[in-house]
PDB file of C-alpha atoms in Angstrom:
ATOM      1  CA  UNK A 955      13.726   4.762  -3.491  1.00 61.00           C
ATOM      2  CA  UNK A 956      14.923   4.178  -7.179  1.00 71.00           C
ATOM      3  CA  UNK A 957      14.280   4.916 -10.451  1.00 74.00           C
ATOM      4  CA  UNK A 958      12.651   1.657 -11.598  1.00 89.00           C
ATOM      5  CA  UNK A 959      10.223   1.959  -7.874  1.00 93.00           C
ATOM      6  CA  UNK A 960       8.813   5.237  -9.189  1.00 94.00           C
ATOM      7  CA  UNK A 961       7.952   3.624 -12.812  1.00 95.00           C
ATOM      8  CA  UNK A 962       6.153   0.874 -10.790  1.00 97.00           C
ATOM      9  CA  UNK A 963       4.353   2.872  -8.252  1.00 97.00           C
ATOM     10  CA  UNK A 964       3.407   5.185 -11.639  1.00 97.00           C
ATOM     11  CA  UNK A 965       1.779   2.064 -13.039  1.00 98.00           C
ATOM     12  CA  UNK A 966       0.225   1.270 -10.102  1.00 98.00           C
ATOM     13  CA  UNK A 967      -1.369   5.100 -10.259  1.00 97.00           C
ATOM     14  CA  UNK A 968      -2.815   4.271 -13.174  1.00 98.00           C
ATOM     15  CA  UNK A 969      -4.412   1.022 -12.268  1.00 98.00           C
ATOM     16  CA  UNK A 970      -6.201   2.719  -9.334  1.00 98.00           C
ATOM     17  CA  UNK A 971      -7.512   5.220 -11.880  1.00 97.00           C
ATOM     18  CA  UNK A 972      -8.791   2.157 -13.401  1.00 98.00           C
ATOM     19  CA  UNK A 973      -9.930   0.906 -10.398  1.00 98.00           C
ATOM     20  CA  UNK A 974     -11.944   3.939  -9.656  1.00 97.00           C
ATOM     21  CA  UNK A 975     -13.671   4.331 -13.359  1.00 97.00           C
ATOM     22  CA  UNK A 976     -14.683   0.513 -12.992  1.00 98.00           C
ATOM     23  CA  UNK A 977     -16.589   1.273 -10.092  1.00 97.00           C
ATOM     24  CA  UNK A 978     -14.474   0.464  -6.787  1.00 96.00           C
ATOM     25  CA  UNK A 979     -12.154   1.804  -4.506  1.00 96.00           C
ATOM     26  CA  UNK A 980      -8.622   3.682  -5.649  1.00 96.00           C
ATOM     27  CA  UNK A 981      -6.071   1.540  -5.437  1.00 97.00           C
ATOM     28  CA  UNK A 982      -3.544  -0.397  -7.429  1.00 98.00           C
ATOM     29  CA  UNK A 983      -0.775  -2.723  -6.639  1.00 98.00           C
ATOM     30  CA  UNK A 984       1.617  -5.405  -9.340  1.00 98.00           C
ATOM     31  CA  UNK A 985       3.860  -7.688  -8.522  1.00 98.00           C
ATOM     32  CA  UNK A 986       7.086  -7.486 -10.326  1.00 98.00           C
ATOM     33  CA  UNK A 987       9.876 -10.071 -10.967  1.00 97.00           C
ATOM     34  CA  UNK A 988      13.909  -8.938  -9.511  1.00 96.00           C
ATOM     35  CA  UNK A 989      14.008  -7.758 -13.048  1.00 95.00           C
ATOM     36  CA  UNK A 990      11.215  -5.479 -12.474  1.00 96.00           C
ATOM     37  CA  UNK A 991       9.328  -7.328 -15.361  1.00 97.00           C
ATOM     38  CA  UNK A 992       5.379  -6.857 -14.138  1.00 97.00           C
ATOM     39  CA  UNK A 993       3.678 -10.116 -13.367  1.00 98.00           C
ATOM     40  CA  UNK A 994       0.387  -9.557 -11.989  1.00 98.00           C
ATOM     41  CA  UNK A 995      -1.398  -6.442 -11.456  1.00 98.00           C
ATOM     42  CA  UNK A 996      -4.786  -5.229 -10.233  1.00 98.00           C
ATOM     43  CA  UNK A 997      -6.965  -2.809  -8.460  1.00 98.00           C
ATOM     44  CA  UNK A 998      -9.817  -2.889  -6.061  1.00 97.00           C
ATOM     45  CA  UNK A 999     -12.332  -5.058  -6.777  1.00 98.00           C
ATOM     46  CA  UNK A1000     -14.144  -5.177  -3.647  1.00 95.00           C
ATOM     47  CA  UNK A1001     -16.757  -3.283  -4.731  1.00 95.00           C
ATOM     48  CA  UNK A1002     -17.593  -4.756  -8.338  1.00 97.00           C
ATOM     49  CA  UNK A1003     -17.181  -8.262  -6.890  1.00 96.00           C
ATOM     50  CA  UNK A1004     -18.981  -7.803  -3.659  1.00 95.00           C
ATOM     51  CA  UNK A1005     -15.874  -9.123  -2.351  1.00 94.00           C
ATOM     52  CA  UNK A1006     -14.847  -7.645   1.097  1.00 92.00           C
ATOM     53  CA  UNK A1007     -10.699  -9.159   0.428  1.00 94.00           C
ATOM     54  CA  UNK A1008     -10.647  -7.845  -2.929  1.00 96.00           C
ATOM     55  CA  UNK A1009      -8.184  -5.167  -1.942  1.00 97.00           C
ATOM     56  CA  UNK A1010      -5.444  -4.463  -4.620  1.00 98.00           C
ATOM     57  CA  UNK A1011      -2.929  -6.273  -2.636  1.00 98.00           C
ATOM     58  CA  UNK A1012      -4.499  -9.357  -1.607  1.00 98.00           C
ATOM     59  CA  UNK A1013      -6.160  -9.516  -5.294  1.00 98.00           C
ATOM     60  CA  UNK A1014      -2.775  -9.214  -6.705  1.00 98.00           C
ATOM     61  CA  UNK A1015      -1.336 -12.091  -4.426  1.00 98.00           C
ATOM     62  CA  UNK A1016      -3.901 -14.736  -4.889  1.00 98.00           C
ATOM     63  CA  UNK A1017      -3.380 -14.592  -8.375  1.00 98.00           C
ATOM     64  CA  UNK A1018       0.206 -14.409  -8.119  1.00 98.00           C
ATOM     65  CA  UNK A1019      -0.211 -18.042  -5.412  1.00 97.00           C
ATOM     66  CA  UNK A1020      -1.924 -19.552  -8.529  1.00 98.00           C
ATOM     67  CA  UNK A1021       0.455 -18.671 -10.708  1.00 98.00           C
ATOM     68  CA  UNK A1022       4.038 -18.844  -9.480  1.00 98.00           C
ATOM     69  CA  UNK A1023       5.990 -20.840  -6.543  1.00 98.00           C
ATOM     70  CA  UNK A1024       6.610 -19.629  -3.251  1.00 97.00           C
ATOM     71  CA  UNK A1025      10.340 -19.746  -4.143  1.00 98.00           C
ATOM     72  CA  UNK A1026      10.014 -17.351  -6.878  1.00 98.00           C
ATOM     73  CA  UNK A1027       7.961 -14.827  -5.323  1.00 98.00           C
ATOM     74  CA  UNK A1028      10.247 -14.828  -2.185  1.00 98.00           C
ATOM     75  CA  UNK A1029      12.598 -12.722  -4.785  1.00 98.00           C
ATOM     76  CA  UNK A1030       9.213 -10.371  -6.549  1.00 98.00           C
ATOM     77  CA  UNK A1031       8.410  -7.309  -5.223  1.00 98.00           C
ATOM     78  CA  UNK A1032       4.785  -5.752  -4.469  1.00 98.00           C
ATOM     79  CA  UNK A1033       4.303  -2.208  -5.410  1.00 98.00           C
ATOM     80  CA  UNK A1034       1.234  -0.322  -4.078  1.00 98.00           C
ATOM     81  CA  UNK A1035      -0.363   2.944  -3.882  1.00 97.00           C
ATOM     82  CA  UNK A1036      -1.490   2.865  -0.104  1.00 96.00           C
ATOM     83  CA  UNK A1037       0.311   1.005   2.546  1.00 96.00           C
ATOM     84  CA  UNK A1038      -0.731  -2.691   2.889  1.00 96.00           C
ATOM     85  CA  UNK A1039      -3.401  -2.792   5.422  1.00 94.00           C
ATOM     86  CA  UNK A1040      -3.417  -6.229   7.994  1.00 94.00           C
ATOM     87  CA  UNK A1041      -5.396  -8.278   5.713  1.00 96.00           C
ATOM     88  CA  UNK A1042      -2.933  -7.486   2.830  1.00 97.00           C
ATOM     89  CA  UNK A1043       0.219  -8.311   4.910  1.00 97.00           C
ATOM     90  CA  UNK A1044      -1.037 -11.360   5.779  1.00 97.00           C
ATOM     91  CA  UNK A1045      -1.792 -12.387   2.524  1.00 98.00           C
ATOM     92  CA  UNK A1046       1.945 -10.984   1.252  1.00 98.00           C
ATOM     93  CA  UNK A1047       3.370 -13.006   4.292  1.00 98.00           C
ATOM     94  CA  UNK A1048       1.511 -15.794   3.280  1.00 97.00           C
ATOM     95  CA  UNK A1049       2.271 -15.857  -0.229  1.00 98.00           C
ATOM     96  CA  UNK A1050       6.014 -15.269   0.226  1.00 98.00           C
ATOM     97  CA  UNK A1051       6.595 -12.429  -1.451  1.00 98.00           C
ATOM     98  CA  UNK A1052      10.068 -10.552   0.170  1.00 98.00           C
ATOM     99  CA  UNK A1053       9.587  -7.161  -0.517  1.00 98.00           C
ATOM    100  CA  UNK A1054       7.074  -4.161  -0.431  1.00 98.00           C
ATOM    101  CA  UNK A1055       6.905  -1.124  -2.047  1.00 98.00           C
ATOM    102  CA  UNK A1056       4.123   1.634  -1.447  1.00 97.00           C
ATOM    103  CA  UNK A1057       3.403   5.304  -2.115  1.00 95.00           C
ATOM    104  CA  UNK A1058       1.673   6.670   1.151  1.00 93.00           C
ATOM    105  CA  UNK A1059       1.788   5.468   4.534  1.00 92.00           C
ATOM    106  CA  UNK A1060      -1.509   4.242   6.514  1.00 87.00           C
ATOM    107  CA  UNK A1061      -2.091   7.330   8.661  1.00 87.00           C
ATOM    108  CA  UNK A1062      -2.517   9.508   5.385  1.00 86.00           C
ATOM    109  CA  UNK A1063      -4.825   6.869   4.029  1.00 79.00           C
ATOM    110  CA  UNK A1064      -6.833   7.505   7.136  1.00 78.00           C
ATOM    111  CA  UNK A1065      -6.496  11.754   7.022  1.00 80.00           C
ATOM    112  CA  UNK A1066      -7.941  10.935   3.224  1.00 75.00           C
ATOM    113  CA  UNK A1067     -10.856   8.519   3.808  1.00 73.00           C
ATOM    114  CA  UNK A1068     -11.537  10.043   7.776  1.00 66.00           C
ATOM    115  CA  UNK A1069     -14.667   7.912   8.778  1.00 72.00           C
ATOM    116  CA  UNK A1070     -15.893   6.927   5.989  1.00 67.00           C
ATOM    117  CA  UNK A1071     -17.262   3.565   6.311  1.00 69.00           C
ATOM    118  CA  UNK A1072     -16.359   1.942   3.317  1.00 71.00           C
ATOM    119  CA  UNK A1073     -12.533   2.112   4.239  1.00 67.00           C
ATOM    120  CA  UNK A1074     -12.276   1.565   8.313  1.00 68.00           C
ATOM    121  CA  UNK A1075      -8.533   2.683   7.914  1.00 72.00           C
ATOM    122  CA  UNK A1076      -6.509   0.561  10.881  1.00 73.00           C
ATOM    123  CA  UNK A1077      -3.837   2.472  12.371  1.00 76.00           C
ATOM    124  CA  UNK A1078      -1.232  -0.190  12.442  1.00 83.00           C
ATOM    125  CA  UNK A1079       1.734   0.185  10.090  1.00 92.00           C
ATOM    126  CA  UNK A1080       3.042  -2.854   7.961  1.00 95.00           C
ATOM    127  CA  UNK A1081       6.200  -3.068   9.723  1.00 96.00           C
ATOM    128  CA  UNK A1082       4.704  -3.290  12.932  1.00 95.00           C
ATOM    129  CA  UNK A1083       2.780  -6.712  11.094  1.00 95.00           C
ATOM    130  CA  UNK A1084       5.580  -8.197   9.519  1.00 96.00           C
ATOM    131  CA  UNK A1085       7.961  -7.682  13.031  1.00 96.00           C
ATOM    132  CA  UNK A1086       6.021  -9.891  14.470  1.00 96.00           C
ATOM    133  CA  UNK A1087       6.040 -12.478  11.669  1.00 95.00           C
ATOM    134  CA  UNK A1088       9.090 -14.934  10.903  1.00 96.00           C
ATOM    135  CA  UNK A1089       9.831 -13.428   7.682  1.00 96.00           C
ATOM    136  CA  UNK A1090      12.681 -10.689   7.269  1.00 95.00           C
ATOM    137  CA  UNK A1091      10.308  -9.060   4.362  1.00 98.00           C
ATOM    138  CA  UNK A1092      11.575  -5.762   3.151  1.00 97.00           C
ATOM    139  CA  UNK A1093       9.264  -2.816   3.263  1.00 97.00           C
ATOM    140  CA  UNK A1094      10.181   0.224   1.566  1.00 97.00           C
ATOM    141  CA  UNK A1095       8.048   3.464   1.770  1.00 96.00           C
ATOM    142  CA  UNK A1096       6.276   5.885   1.728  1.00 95.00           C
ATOM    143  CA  UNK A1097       7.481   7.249  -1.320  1.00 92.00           C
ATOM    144  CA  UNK A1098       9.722  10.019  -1.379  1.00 89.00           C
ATOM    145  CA  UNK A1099       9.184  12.133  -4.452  1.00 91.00           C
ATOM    146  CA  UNK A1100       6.579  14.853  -3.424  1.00 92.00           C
ATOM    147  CA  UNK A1101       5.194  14.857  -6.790  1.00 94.00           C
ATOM    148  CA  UNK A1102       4.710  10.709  -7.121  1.00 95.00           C
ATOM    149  CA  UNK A1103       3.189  11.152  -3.712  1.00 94.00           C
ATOM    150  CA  UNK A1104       0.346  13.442  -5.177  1.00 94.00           C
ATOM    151  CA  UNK A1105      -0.346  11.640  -7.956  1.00 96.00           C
ATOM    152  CA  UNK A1106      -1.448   9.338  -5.566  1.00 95.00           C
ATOM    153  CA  UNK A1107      -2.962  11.471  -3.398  1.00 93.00           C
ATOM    154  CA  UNK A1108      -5.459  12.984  -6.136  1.00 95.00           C
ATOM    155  CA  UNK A1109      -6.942   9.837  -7.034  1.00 95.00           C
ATOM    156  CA  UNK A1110      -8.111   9.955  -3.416  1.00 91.00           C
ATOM    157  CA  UNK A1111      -9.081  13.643  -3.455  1.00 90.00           C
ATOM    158  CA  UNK A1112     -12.817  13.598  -3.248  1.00 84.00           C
ATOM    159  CA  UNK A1113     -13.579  10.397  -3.422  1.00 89.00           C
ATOM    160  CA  UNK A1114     -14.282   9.652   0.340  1.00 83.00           C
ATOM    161  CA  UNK A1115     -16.720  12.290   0.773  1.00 79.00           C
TER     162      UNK A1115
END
C-alpha cells in the first residue's frame, strides 16, 4: 500500500471520529479521483438519519452516482476504514467505482463489535462479492502499517460495548 493510500485512509480516520461525535457508528470512507484529489466523503449516518443503508460506503457512493458518470468513477478509488460489507459492495459494483481501499478486514470488524446488535458483522470478505460479479474491481487491504491499523482500531475500542 502507498504513500498517498495511508493519507486517505488517515482522512477517512478522522471522518469516523466525526461520525462517532455526531452520534452514529465509526466509520468513514471518500472517494478520490486517479489523482487522489477527494471527491466525496462521509461517515455513518445510519443512526442520525434512521437510515439502515447509511453506511459510510454506500453514503459515499450515492452521492458520488449523483454527482459524477459511471465512466469517471470506473477510474476513482474508495477508501474506507472497515472492509465494505455486502450492501456496500453492491452499491460500489453498482456505481462503478474500480478500486477499493480499506484499513481492517471484516473478521476484525466482527472480533471488535462481537454480537452487538447494532452491527450484525457478515463474515463474507469483499473479494469473495466482487468474484462473483462481472467487474475486475481492485481491492486492496487490509492496511499494512501496524500503526494506521490502530488508529482505526481505537475509534472502535469501546464503542460496541
Amino acid at each position: 500500500m502507498n504513500t498517498s493510500h495511508e493519507t486517505l485512509l488517515r482522512r477517512c480516520v478522522e471522518i469516523s471520529k466525526e461520525a462517532v461525535a455526531a452520534g452514529n457508528h465509526p466509520f468513514g470512507a471518500l472517494l478520490a479521483d486517479k489523482d487522489g484529489n477527494i471527491l466525496v466523503e462521509s461517515g455513518n449516518i445510519e443512526v442520525t438519519e434512521r437510515d439502515c443503508t447509511g453506511h459510510a460506503e454506500t453514503t459515499v457512493m450515492r452521492l458520488a452516482g449523483k454527482k459524477y458518470s459511471k465512466e469517471f468513477l470506473w477510474e476513482c478509488t474508495l477508501y474506507t476504514t472497515a472492509e465494505p460489507c455486502c450492501m456496500c459492495v453492491g452499491a460500489i459494483y453498482w456505481g462503478n467505482v474500480g478500486r477499493v481501499v480499506f484499513g481492517i478486514t471484516e473478521k476484525q470488524l466482527l472480533e471488535l463489535t462481537g454480537s452487538h446488535e447494532d452491527n450484525p458483522t457478515f463474515d463474507l470478505p469483499s473479494r469473495e462479492i466482487v468474484a462473483r460479479g462481472q467487474k475486475k474491481i481492485e481491492i486492496i487491504g487490509p492496511v499494512a502499517d501496524e500503526a494506521l491499523q490502530e488508529e482505526i482500531i481505537a475509534v472502535h475500542r469501546g464503542y460496541w460495548k
